[in-house]
PDB file of C-alpha atoms and ligand atoms in Angstrom:
ATOM      1  CA  UNK A   1     141.698 201.497 230.710  1.00  0.00           C
ATOM      2  CA  UNK A   2     139.363 202.286 233.241  1.00  0.00           C
ATOM      3  CA  UNK A   3     141.629 201.357 235.979  1.00  0.00           C
ATOM      4  CA  UNK A   4     144.573 203.109 234.515  1.00  0.00           C
ATOM      5  CA  UNK A   5     143.283 206.130 233.967  1.00  0.00           C
ATOM      6  CA  UNK A   6     141.065 206.848 237.267  1.00  0.00           C
ATOM      7  CA  UNK A   7     143.144 204.955 239.730  1.00  0.00           C
ATOM      8  CA  UNK A   8     146.833 204.492 238.316  1.00  0.00           C
ATOM      9  CA  UNK A   9     147.505 207.951 236.054  1.00  0.00           C
ATOM     10  CA  UNK A  10     145.068 210.085 238.565  1.00  0.00           C
ATOM     11  CA  UNK A  11     147.680 208.995 241.832  1.00  0.00           C
ATOM     12  CA  UNK A  12     150.129 211.521 242.599  1.00  0.00           C
ATOM     13  CA  UNK A  13     152.371 211.761 245.484  1.00  0.00           C
ATOM     14  CA  UNK A  14     150.958 214.234 248.204  1.00  0.00           C
ATOM     15  CA  UNK A  15     153.302 216.324 250.343  1.00  0.00           C
ATOM     16  CA  UNK A  16     150.485 218.467 251.950  1.00  0.00           C
ATOM     17  CA  UNK A  17     147.904 216.864 253.618  1.00  0.00           C
ATOM     18  CA  UNK A  18     144.982 218.208 255.424  1.00  0.00           C
ATOM     19  CA  UNK A  19     144.860 217.705 259.272  1.00  0.00           C
ATOM     20  CA  UNK A  20     141.515 215.422 259.026  1.00  0.00           C
ATOM     21  CA  UNK A  21     142.292 211.994 260.898  1.00  0.00           C
ATOM     22  CA  UNK A  22     142.233 208.868 258.459  1.00  0.00           C
ATOM     23  CA  UNK A  23     138.878 206.905 259.814  1.00  0.00           C
ATOM     24  CA  UNK A  24     138.614 203.905 261.414  1.00  0.00           C
ATOM     25  CA  UNK A  25     136.550 202.606 258.702  1.00  0.00           C
ATOM     26  CA  UNK A  26     139.017 203.382 255.860  1.00  0.00           C
ATOM     27  CA  UNK A  27     141.610 201.810 258.164  1.00  0.00           C
ATOM     28  CA  UNK A  28     139.673 198.986 258.031  1.00  0.00           C
ATOM     29  CA  UNK A  29     138.929 198.633 254.130  1.00  0.00           C
ATOM     30  CA  UNK A  30     142.853 198.820 253.922  1.00  0.00           C
ATOM     31  CA  UNK A  31     143.469 196.103 256.352  1.00  0.00           C
ATOM     32  CA  UNK A  32     140.853 193.695 254.626  1.00  0.00           C
ATOM     33  CA  UNK A  33     142.344 194.607 251.353  1.00  0.00           C
ATOM     34  CA  UNK A  34     145.873 193.555 252.662  1.00  0.00           C
ATOM     35  CA  UNK A  35     144.082 190.596 254.389  1.00  0.00           C
ATOM     36  CA  UNK A  36     141.999 189.272 251.159  1.00  0.00           C
ATOM     37  CA  UNK A  37     144.739 190.002 248.618  1.00  0.00           C
ATOM     38  CA  UNK A  38     145.344 186.787 246.798  1.00  0.00           C
ATOM     39  CA  UNK A  39     147.684 188.513 244.263  1.00  0.00           C
ATOM     40  CA  UNK A  40     151.458 188.285 245.932  1.00  0.00           C
ATOM     41  CA  UNK A  41     154.444 188.594 244.123  1.00  0.00           C
ATOM     42  CA  UNK A  42     156.441 185.842 245.777  1.00  0.00           C
ATOM     43  CA  UNK A  43     154.239 183.317 248.188  1.00  0.00           C
ATOM     44  CA  UNK A  44     157.341 182.209 250.706  1.00  0.00           C
ATOM     45  CA  UNK A  45     157.546 185.783 252.348  1.00  0.00           C
ATOM     46  CA  UNK A  46     155.515 186.428 255.556  1.00  0.00           C
ATOM     47  CA  UNK A  47     154.910 190.474 256.073  1.00  0.00           C
ATOM     48  CA  UNK A  48     152.402 191.984 257.972  1.00  0.00           C
ATOM     49  CA  UNK A  49     151.091 195.971 257.936  1.00  0.00           C
ATOM     50  CA  UNK A  50     150.561 198.095 260.887  1.00  0.00           C
ATOM     51  CA  UNK A  51     149.061 201.596 260.730  1.00  0.00           C
ATOM     52  CA  UNK A  52     150.161 204.402 262.931  1.00  0.00           C
ATOM     53  CA  UNK A  53     148.717 208.110 264.103  1.00  0.00           C
ATOM     54  CA  UNK A  54     150.105 211.553 263.137  1.00  0.00           C
ATOM     55  CA  UNK A  55     151.586 211.490 266.201  1.00  0.00           C
ATOM     56  CA  UNK A  56     154.781 209.081 265.336  1.00  0.00           C
ATOM     57  CA  UNK A  57     156.276 211.577 262.712  1.00  0.00           C
ATOM     58  CA  UNK A  58     158.537 213.398 265.429  1.00  0.00           C
ATOM     59  CA  UNK A  59     159.512 209.512 266.657  1.00  0.00           C
ATOM     60  CA  UNK A  60     160.537 208.549 263.207  1.00  0.00           C
ATOM     61  CA  UNK A  61     162.622 211.977 263.229  1.00  0.00           C
ATOM     62  CA  UNK A  62     165.419 211.551 260.086  1.00  0.00           C
ATOM     63  CA  UNK A  63     165.281 208.247 259.879  1.00  0.00           C
ATOM     64  CA  UNK A  64     162.841 208.161 257.329  1.00  0.00           C
ATOM     65  CA  UNK A  65     162.560 211.002 254.416  1.00  0.00           C
ATOM     66  CA  UNK A  66     164.392 213.072 251.659  1.00  0.00           C
ATOM     67  CA  UNK A  67     167.345 214.518 253.177  1.00  0.00           C
ATOM     68  CA  UNK A  68     165.883 213.076 256.596  1.00  0.00           C
ATOM     69  CA  UNK A  69     162.745 215.178 256.714  1.00  0.00           C
ATOM     70  CA  UNK A  70     159.859 213.151 257.554  1.00  0.00           C
ATOM     71  CA  UNK A  71     156.800 214.154 255.557  1.00  0.00           C
ATOM     72  CA  UNK A  72     154.055 215.511 258.085  1.00  0.00           C
ATOM     73  CA  UNK A  73     150.490 213.352 257.710  1.00  0.00           C
ATOM     74  CA  UNK A  74     147.821 212.195 259.931  1.00  0.00           C
ATOM     75  CA  UNK A  75     148.649 208.483 259.105  1.00  0.00           C
ATOM     76  CA  UNK A  76     151.462 206.049 258.122  1.00  0.00           C
ATOM     77  CA  UNK A  77     151.707 202.715 256.928  1.00  0.00           C
ATOM     78  CA  UNK A  78     154.549 200.381 257.820  1.00  0.00           C
ATOM     79  CA  UNK A  79     155.095 196.984 256.072  1.00  0.00           C
ATOM     80  CA  UNK A  80     156.943 194.582 258.041  1.00  0.00           C
ATOM     81  CA  UNK A  81     158.473 191.515 256.448  1.00  0.00           C
ATOM     82  CA  UNK A  82     160.834 188.540 256.732  1.00  0.00           C
ATOM     83  CA  UNK A  83     164.316 189.393 255.224  1.00  0.00           C
ATOM     84  CA  UNK A  84     164.471 186.800 252.713  1.00  0.00           C
ATOM     85  CA  UNK A  85     165.573 186.916 248.884  1.00  0.00           C
ATOM     86  CA  UNK A  86     163.299 189.703 246.930  1.00  0.00           C
ATOM     87  CA  UNK A  87     161.719 190.472 250.171  1.00  0.00           C
ATOM     88  CA  UNK A  88     162.005 194.211 249.224  1.00  0.00           C
ATOM     89  CA  UNK A  89     160.238 193.944 245.635  1.00  0.00           C
ATOM     90  CA  UNK A  90     157.690 191.871 247.422  1.00  0.00           C
ATOM     91  CA  UNK A  91     157.281 194.797 250.054  1.00  0.00           C
ATOM     92  CA  UNK A  92     157.250 197.543 247.513  1.00  0.00           C
ATOM     93  CA  UNK A  93     154.673 195.377 245.886  1.00  0.00           C
ATOM     94  CA  UNK A  94     152.341 194.905 248.354  1.00  0.00           C
ATOM     95  CA  UNK A  95     152.772 198.702 249.759  1.00  0.00           C
ATOM     96  CA  UNK A  96     152.195 199.918 246.241  1.00  0.00           C
ATOM     97  CA  UNK A  97     148.337 197.640 245.960  1.00  0.00           C
ATOM     98  CA  UNK A  98     147.775 199.719 249.279  1.00  0.00           C
ATOM     99  CA  UNK A  99     148.664 202.734 247.462  1.00  0.00           C
ATOM    100  CA  UNK A 100     146.230 202.378 244.655  1.00  0.00           C
ATOM    101  CA  UNK A 101     143.866 201.113 247.117  1.00  0.00           C
ATOM    102  CA  UNK A 102     143.927 204.490 248.916  1.00  0.00           C
ATOM    103  CA  UNK A 103     143.810 206.520 245.963  1.00  0.00           C
ATOM    104  CA  UNK A 104     140.391 204.343 245.083  1.00  0.00           C
ATOM    105  CA  UNK A 105     139.413 205.422 248.553  1.00  0.00           C
ATOM    106  CA  UNK A 106     140.316 209.108 248.244  1.00  0.00           C
ATOM    107  CA  UNK A 107     143.133 209.272 250.051  1.00  0.00           C
ATOM    108  CA  UNK A 108     146.340 210.529 249.185  1.00  0.00           C
ATOM    109  CA  UNK A 109     149.936 209.216 250.051  1.00  0.00           C
ATOM    110  CA  UNK A 110     153.661 209.807 249.803  1.00  0.00           C
ATOM    111  CA  UNK A 111     156.229 206.887 250.209  1.00  0.00           C
ATOM    112  CA  UNK A 112     159.361 208.073 252.866  1.00  0.00           C
ATOM    113  CA  UNK A 113     162.548 206.642 252.136  1.00  0.00           C
ATOM    114  CA  UNK A 114     163.895 204.466 255.198  1.00  0.00           C
ATOM    115  CA  UNK A 115     167.378 205.917 256.221  1.00  0.00           C
ATOM    116  CA  UNK A 116     167.563 203.342 259.177  1.00  0.00           C
ATOM    117  CA  UNK A 117     165.234 200.630 259.436  1.00  0.00           C
ATOM    118  CA  UNK A 118     166.241 199.615 262.656  1.00  0.00           C
ATOM    119  CA  UNK A 119     166.087 202.648 264.219  1.00  0.00           C
ATOM    120  CA  UNK A 120     162.567 203.038 262.802  1.00  0.00           C
ATOM    121  CA  UNK A 121     161.376 199.365 264.022  1.00  0.00           C
ATOM    122  CA  UNK A 122     162.868 200.644 267.567  1.00  0.00           C
ATOM    123  CA  UNK A 123     160.754 203.761 267.431  1.00  0.00           C
ATOM    124  CA  UNK A 124     157.916 202.258 266.428  1.00  0.00           C
ATOM    125  CA  UNK A 125     158.526 199.836 269.478  1.00  0.00           C
ATOM    126  CA  UNK A 126     156.802 196.750 267.637  1.00  0.00           C
ATOM    127  CA  UNK A 127     158.367 193.559 268.810  1.00  0.00           C
ATOM    128  CA  UNK A 128     158.965 191.367 265.744  1.00  0.00           C
ATOM    129  CA  UNK A 129     161.275 189.259 264.218  1.00  0.00           C
ATOM    130  CA  UNK A 130     160.554 190.810 260.838  1.00  0.00           C
ATOM    131  CA  UNK A 131     162.573 193.941 259.496  1.00  0.00           C
ATOM    132  CA  UNK A 132     161.108 197.352 258.469  1.00  0.00           C
ATOM    133  CA  UNK A 133     160.694 197.232 254.473  1.00  0.00           C
ATOM    134  CA  UNK A 134     158.969 200.381 253.647  1.00  0.00           C
ATOM    135  CA  UNK A 135     156.952 203.754 255.086  1.00  0.00           C
ATOM    136  CA  UNK A 136     153.989 205.473 253.351  1.00  0.00           C
ATOM    137  CA  UNK A 137     152.487 208.652 254.853  1.00  0.00           C
ATOM    138  CA  UNK A 138     149.241 208.647 254.464  1.00  0.00           C
ATOM    139  CA  UNK A 139     145.956 210.791 254.482  1.00  0.00           C
ATOM    140  CA  UNK A 140     143.774 213.371 253.148  1.00  0.00           C
ATOM    141  CA  UNK A 141     145.266 215.732 250.670  1.00  0.00           C
ATOM    142  CA  UNK A 142     144.910 219.411 251.572  1.00  0.00           C
ATOM    143  CA  UNK A 143     142.637 221.007 249.131  1.00  0.00           C
ATOM    144  CA  UNK A 144     144.527 224.269 249.110  1.00  0.00           C
ATOM    145  CA  UNK A 145     147.706 222.614 248.027  1.00  0.00           C
ATOM    146  CA  UNK A 146     149.131 223.919 245.172  1.00  0.00           C
ATOM    147  CA  UNK A 147     151.446 220.641 244.475  1.00  0.00           C
ATOM    148  CA  UNK A 148     151.370 219.783 240.976  1.00  0.00           C
ATOM    149  CA  UNK A 149     151.995 215.955 239.319  1.00  0.00           C
ATOM    150  CA  UNK A 150     155.572 215.542 238.141  1.00  0.00           C
ATOM    151  CA  UNK A 151     156.609 214.483 234.348  1.00  0.00           C
ATOM    152  CA  UNK A 152     157.024 210.874 233.804  1.00  0.00           C
ATOM    153  CA  UNK A 153     159.004 208.664 231.662  1.00  0.00           C
ATOM    154  CA  UNK A 154     157.764 208.195 228.274  1.00  0.00           C
ATOM    155  CA  UNK A 155     156.469 204.617 227.073  1.00  0.00           C
ATOM    156  CA  UNK A 156     158.728 205.526 223.842  1.00  0.00           C
ATOM    157  CA  UNK A 157     161.677 205.569 226.477  1.00  0.00           C
ATOM    158  CA  UNK A 158     160.390 203.238 228.925  1.00  0.00           C
ATOM    159  CA  UNK A 159     160.312 200.296 226.502  1.00  0.00           C
ATOM    160  CA  UNK A 160     162.166 198.175 223.843  1.00  0.00           C
ATOM    161  CA  UNK A 161     161.290 195.668 221.467  1.00  0.00           C
ATOM    162  CA  UNK A 162     162.823 192.553 222.056  1.00  0.00           C
ATOM    163  CA  UNK A 163     165.972 193.429 222.833  1.00  0.00           C
ATOM    164  CA  UNK A 164     167.640 196.479 224.992  1.00  0.00           C
ATOM    165  CA  UNK A 165     168.588 199.486 222.986  1.00  0.00           C
ATOM    166  CA  UNK A 166     165.840 198.183 220.479  1.00  0.00           C
ATOM    167  CA  UNK A 167     163.072 200.327 218.974  1.00  0.00           C
ATOM    168  CA  UNK A 168     159.694 198.873 219.389  1.00  0.00           C
ATOM    169  CA  UNK A 169     157.297 198.274 216.805  1.00  0.00           C
ATOM    170  CA  UNK A 170     154.035 200.336 218.235  1.00  0.00           C
ATOM    171  CA  UNK A 171     151.748 197.680 216.164  1.00  0.00           C
ATOM    172  CA  UNK A 172     152.909 195.551 218.977  1.00  0.00           C
ATOM    173  CA  UNK A 173     151.149 197.420 221.552  1.00  0.00           C
ATOM    174  CA  UNK A 174     147.016 196.539 221.994  1.00  0.00           C
ATOM    175  CA  UNK A 175     145.193 198.001 224.204  1.00  0.00           C
ATOM    176  CA  UNK A 176     145.694 196.044 227.686  1.00  0.00           C
ATOM    177  CA  UNK A 177     149.470 195.703 227.222  1.00  0.00           C
ATOM    178  CA  UNK A 178     149.831 199.447 226.548  1.00  0.00           C
ATOM    179  CA  UNK A 179     147.841 200.582 229.021  1.00  0.00           C
ATOM    180  CA  UNK A 180     149.685 198.199 231.428  1.00  0.00           C
ATOM    181  CA  UNK A 181     153.274 199.615 230.383  1.00  0.00           C
ATOM    182  CA  UNK A 182     151.838 203.192 230.882  1.00  0.00           C
ATOM    183  CA  UNK A 183     151.059 202.484 234.195  1.00  0.00           C
ATOM    184  CA  UNK A 184     154.993 201.058 234.973  1.00  0.00           C
ATOM    185  CA  UNK A 185     155.784 204.487 233.353  1.00  0.00           C
ATOM    186  CA  UNK A 186     153.508 206.006 235.783  1.00  0.00           C
ATOM    187  CA  UNK A 187     155.386 204.454 239.040  1.00  0.00           C
ATOM    188  CA  UNK A 188     156.749 206.436 241.629  1.00  0.00           C
ATOM    189  CA  UNK A 189     160.322 206.015 242.114  1.00  0.00           C
ATOM    190  CA  UNK A 190     163.095 207.461 244.638  1.00  0.00           C
ATOM    191  CA  UNK A 191     163.579 210.909 243.707  1.00  0.00           C
ATOM    192  CA  UNK A 192     161.215 210.245 240.319  1.00  0.00           C
ATOM    193  CA  UNK A 193     164.101 208.705 238.992  1.00  0.00           C
ATOM    194  CA  UNK A 194     162.736 205.619 237.273  1.00  0.00           C
ATOM    195  CA  UNK A 195     166.226 203.800 236.932  1.00  0.00           C
ATOM    196  CA  UNK A 196     164.546 200.696 234.721  1.00  0.00           C
ATOM    197  CA  UNK A 197     163.336 199.804 231.396  1.00  0.00           C
ATOM    198  CA  UNK A 198     161.189 197.097 229.784  1.00  0.00           C
ATOM    199  CA  UNK A 199     161.764 195.110 227.084  1.00  0.00           C
ATOM    200  CA  UNK A 200     158.642 194.051 225.012  1.00  0.00           C
ATOM    201  CA  UNK A 201     157.995 190.836 223.405  1.00  0.00           C
ATOM    202  CA  UNK A 202     155.096 188.872 221.503  1.00  0.00           C
ATOM    203  CA  UNK A 203     154.814 186.495 224.429  1.00  0.00           C
ATOM    204  CA  UNK A 204     156.833 188.474 227.964  1.00  0.00           C
ATOM    205  CA  UNK A 205     157.619 191.465 229.165  1.00  0.00           C
ATOM    206  CA  UNK A 206     161.399 191.876 230.985  1.00  0.00           C
ATOM    207  CA  UNK A 207     161.854 194.576 233.438  1.00  0.00           C
ATOM    208  CA  UNK A 208     165.860 195.481 234.078  1.00  0.00           C
ATOM    209  CA  UNK A 209     167.315 198.472 236.333  1.00  0.00           C
ATOM    210  CA  UNK A 210     169.593 200.551 234.517  1.00  0.00           C
ATOM    211  CA  UNK A 211     172.908 202.360 236.226  1.00  0.00           C
ATOM    212  CA  UNK A 212     172.046 204.770 238.539  1.00  0.00           C
ATOM    213  CA  UNK A 213     174.106 205.834 241.251  1.00  0.00           C
ATOM    214  CA  UNK A 214     171.408 208.083 243.447  1.00  0.00           C
ATOM    215  CA  UNK A 215     168.928 205.354 244.218  1.00  0.00           C
ATOM    216  CA  UNK A 216     170.157 203.560 247.482  1.00  0.00           C
ATOM    217  CA  UNK A 217     170.043 199.479 247.459  1.00  0.00           C
ATOM    218  CA  UNK A 218     166.822 199.366 249.215  1.00  0.00           C
ATOM    219  CA  UNK A 219     165.155 201.829 247.356  1.00  0.00           C
ATOM    220  CA  UNK A 220     165.934 200.586 243.957  1.00  0.00           C
ATOM    221  CA  UNK A 221     164.334 196.824 244.745  1.00  0.00           C
ATOM    222  CA  UNK A 222     161.550 198.694 246.112  1.00  0.00           C
ATOM    223  CA  UNK A 223     161.114 200.658 243.094  1.00  0.00           C
ATOM    224  CA  UNK A 224     161.129 197.212 241.257  1.00  0.00           C
ATOM    225  CA  UNK A 225     158.139 196.220 243.066  1.00  0.00           C
ATOM    226  CA  UNK A 226     155.948 199.119 242.790  1.00  0.00           C
ATOM    227  CA  UNK A 227     156.690 199.001 238.849  1.00  0.00           C
ATOM    228  CA  UNK A 228     155.852 195.724 238.725  1.00  0.00           C
ATOM    229  CA  UNK A 229     152.822 195.896 240.837  1.00  0.00           C
ATOM    230  CA  UNK A 230     151.486 198.972 238.516  1.00  0.00           C
ATOM    231  CA  UNK A 231     151.755 196.537 235.157  1.00  0.00           C
ATOM    232  CA  UNK A 232     149.952 193.795 237.334  1.00  0.00           C
ATOM    233  CA  UNK A 233     147.082 195.804 238.448  1.00  0.00           C
ATOM    234  CA  UNK A 234     145.818 197.195 235.272  1.00  0.00           C
ATOM    235  CA  UNK A 235     145.857 193.776 233.590  1.00  0.00           C
ATOM    236  CA  UNK A 236     143.727 192.366 236.391  1.00  0.00           C
ATOM    237  CA  UNK A 237     141.439 195.093 236.107  1.00  0.00           C
ATOM    238  CA  UNK A 238     140.409 193.811 232.683  1.00  0.00           C
ATOM    239  CA  UNK A 239     140.958 189.643 232.504  1.00  0.00           C
ATOM    240  CA  UNK A 240     140.305 186.711 234.718  1.00  0.00           C
ATOM    241  CA  UNK A 241     143.577 185.165 234.489  1.00  0.00           C
ATOM    242  CA  UNK A 242     146.329 187.112 235.492  1.00  0.00           C
ATOM    243  CA  UNK A 243     150.186 187.012 234.176  1.00  0.00           C
ATOM    244  CA  UNK A 244     152.723 186.451 237.175  1.00  0.00           C
ATOM    245  CA  UNK A 245     155.953 187.931 237.670  1.00  0.00           C
ATOM    246  CA  UNK A 246     158.923 185.657 237.630  1.00  0.00           C
ATOM    247  CA  UNK A 247     162.431 186.152 238.990  1.00  0.00           C
ATOM    248  CA  UNK A 248     163.676 182.723 237.123  1.00  0.00           C
ATOM    249  CA  UNK A 249     166.659 184.069 234.496  1.00  0.00           C
ATOM    250  CA  UNK A 250     165.537 184.192 230.791  1.00  0.00           C
ATOM    251  CA  UNK A 251     167.389 181.647 229.512  1.00  0.00           C
ATOM    252  CA  UNK A 252     165.929 180.946 225.834  1.00  0.00           C
ATOM    253  CA  UNK A 253     166.916 184.052 224.072  1.00  0.00           C
ATOM    254  CA  UNK A 254     169.508 187.034 224.176  1.00  0.00           C
ATOM    255  CA  UNK A 255     168.095 190.142 225.706  1.00  0.00           C
ATOM    256  CA  UNK A 256     171.198 191.942 224.808  1.00  0.00           C
ATOM    257  CA  UNK A 257     172.008 193.466 228.170  1.00  0.00           C
ATOM    258  CA  UNK A 258     175.137 195.934 228.772  1.00  0.00           C
ATOM    259  CA  UNK A 259     177.030 194.936 231.305  1.00  0.00           C
ATOM    260  CA  UNK A 260     175.621 197.244 233.553  1.00  0.00           C
ATOM    261  CA  UNK A 261     172.180 196.716 233.175  1.00  0.00           C
ATOM    262  CA  UNK A 262     170.652 194.252 235.404  1.00  0.00           C
ATOM    263  CA  UNK A 263     167.953 191.636 234.927  1.00  0.00           C
ATOM    264  CA  UNK A 264     164.800 191.997 237.184  1.00  0.00           C
ATOM    265  CA  UNK A 265     161.878 189.918 236.297  1.00  0.00           C
ATOM    266  CA  UNK A 266     159.858 188.698 233.592  1.00  0.00           C
ATOM    267  CA  UNK A 267     155.908 188.191 233.162  1.00  0.00           C
ATOM    268  CA  UNK A 268     154.231 186.324 230.543  1.00  0.00           C
ATOM    269  CA  UNK A 269     151.972 187.941 228.751  1.00  0.00           C
TER     270      UNK A 269
HETATM  271  C1  FMN B 314     161.680 204.163 247.331  1.00  0.00           C
HETATM  272  C2  FMN B 314     160.734 205.033 247.217  1.00  0.00           C
HETATM  273  C3  FMN B 314     161.271 206.294 248.520  1.00  0.00           C
HETATM  274  C4  FMN B 314     160.448 207.773 248.299  1.00  0.00           C
HETATM  275  N1  FMN B 314     160.909 208.723 249.103  1.00  0.00           N
HETATM  276  C5  FMN B 314     160.658 209.570 249.520  1.00  0.00           C
HETATM  277  C6  FMN B 314     160.860 210.607 250.546  1.00  0.00           C
HETATM  278  O1  FMN B 314     161.529 210.397 251.346  1.00  0.00           O
HETATM  279  N2  FMN B 314     160.434 212.213 250.575  1.00  0.00           N
HETATM  280  C7  FMN B 314     159.102 212.117 249.398  1.00  0.00           C
HETATM  281  O2  FMN B 314     158.930 213.619 249.452  1.00  0.00           O
HETATM  282  N3  FMN B 314     158.605 211.595 248.223  1.00  0.00           N
HETATM  283  C8  FMN B 314     159.294 210.389 248.415  1.00  0.00           C
HETATM  284  N4  FMN B 314     159.095 209.369 247.195  1.00  0.00           N
HETATM  285  C9  FMN B 314     158.033 209.815 246.517  1.00  0.00           C
HETATM  286  C10 FMN B 314     159.311 210.193 245.136  1.00  0.00           C
HETATM  287  O3  FMN B 314     159.545 210.908 244.855  1.00  0.00           O
HETATM  288  C11 FMN B 314     157.706 209.839 244.394  1.00  0.00           C
HETATM  289  O4  FMN B 314     157.109 208.667 244.109  1.00  0.00           O
HETATM  290  C12 FMN B 314     158.169 210.346 242.601  1.00  0.00           C
HETATM  291  O5  FMN B 314     158.961 212.073 242.632  1.00  0.00           O
HETATM  292  C13 FMN B 314     157.274 210.399 241.468  1.00  0.00           C
HETATM  293  O6  FMN B 314     156.196 211.570 241.979  1.00  0.00           O
HETATM  294  P1  FMN B 314     154.436 210.621 241.923  1.00  0.00           P
HETATM  295  O7  FMN B 314     154.298 209.800 243.225  1.00  0.00           O
HETATM  296  O8  FMN B 314     153.711 212.038 242.490  1.00  0.00           O
HETATM  297  O9  FMN B 314     154.514 209.635 240.666  1.00  0.00           O
HETATM  298  C14 FMN B 314     159.612 208.064 247.512  1.00  0.00           C
HETATM  299  C15 FMN B 314     159.142 207.347 246.529  1.00  0.00           C
HETATM  300  C16 FMN B 314     159.733 206.022 246.414  1.00  0.00           C
HETATM  301  C17 FMN B 314     159.215 204.897 245.265  1.00  0.00           C
END
């Protein structure tokens, strides 16, 4: 509850950063958090993260950001990844863990859509076989900024009971599950479109993607990873044993998915 309210619900994107640089001590904390994290979405995909200072904004040019506009920030985090199946969900999961850690450390962040991953890799000059999976601008929020949190999908609109399209019985919710689902509903997404829904059964939840002609393929997968981390982060904060997301198909029940709705992953409760 506390983690949901203080961290997840408190996070909102920042597009007006103060000029103050992010200290080495905080970068070290973020890096240590990345290195120490034992809870991965998938075990078999290698990744690494790298921080860059604000001077790379110019180099990034129109290779990142809505309409080719990179948000000016004192720091940028780039997640590099092996290019394997589900690598974008995995990178989204990792970068969201770090974005929430930034919130904990008093920093603010804004994801930057990657318009040209190869060009980003080239201008950042990192020699690696891995690809650029995502870019997050971060730093301190300008205290004079009037930026307001945006509206998010309601829990009611996000969730279905047992089958796609079915109303959910609200007595099915218990505190931890409800907070986890609220955390999913609060997730960042490309243009705040939140093109996914969650089917809630007694023993598992299922994330599905809904049709959306606007979100680019890569951002769609990053969106999923973010939502999956948000759910898990709240449950982790209250339990020793933690559920895990799985991409294995659901074969033991009918989810009632319309043809244009895509199964993403399931998580045993
Ligand atoms: C994959 C992805 C790409 C995004 N790209 C951009 C971007 O290029 N520029 C920007 O200002 N915000 C970007 N955002 C931030 C979203 O617009 C923001 O998360 C959404 O509007 C919801 O607001 P919130 O983060 O305050 O909850 C991106 C978010 C995601 C998840």
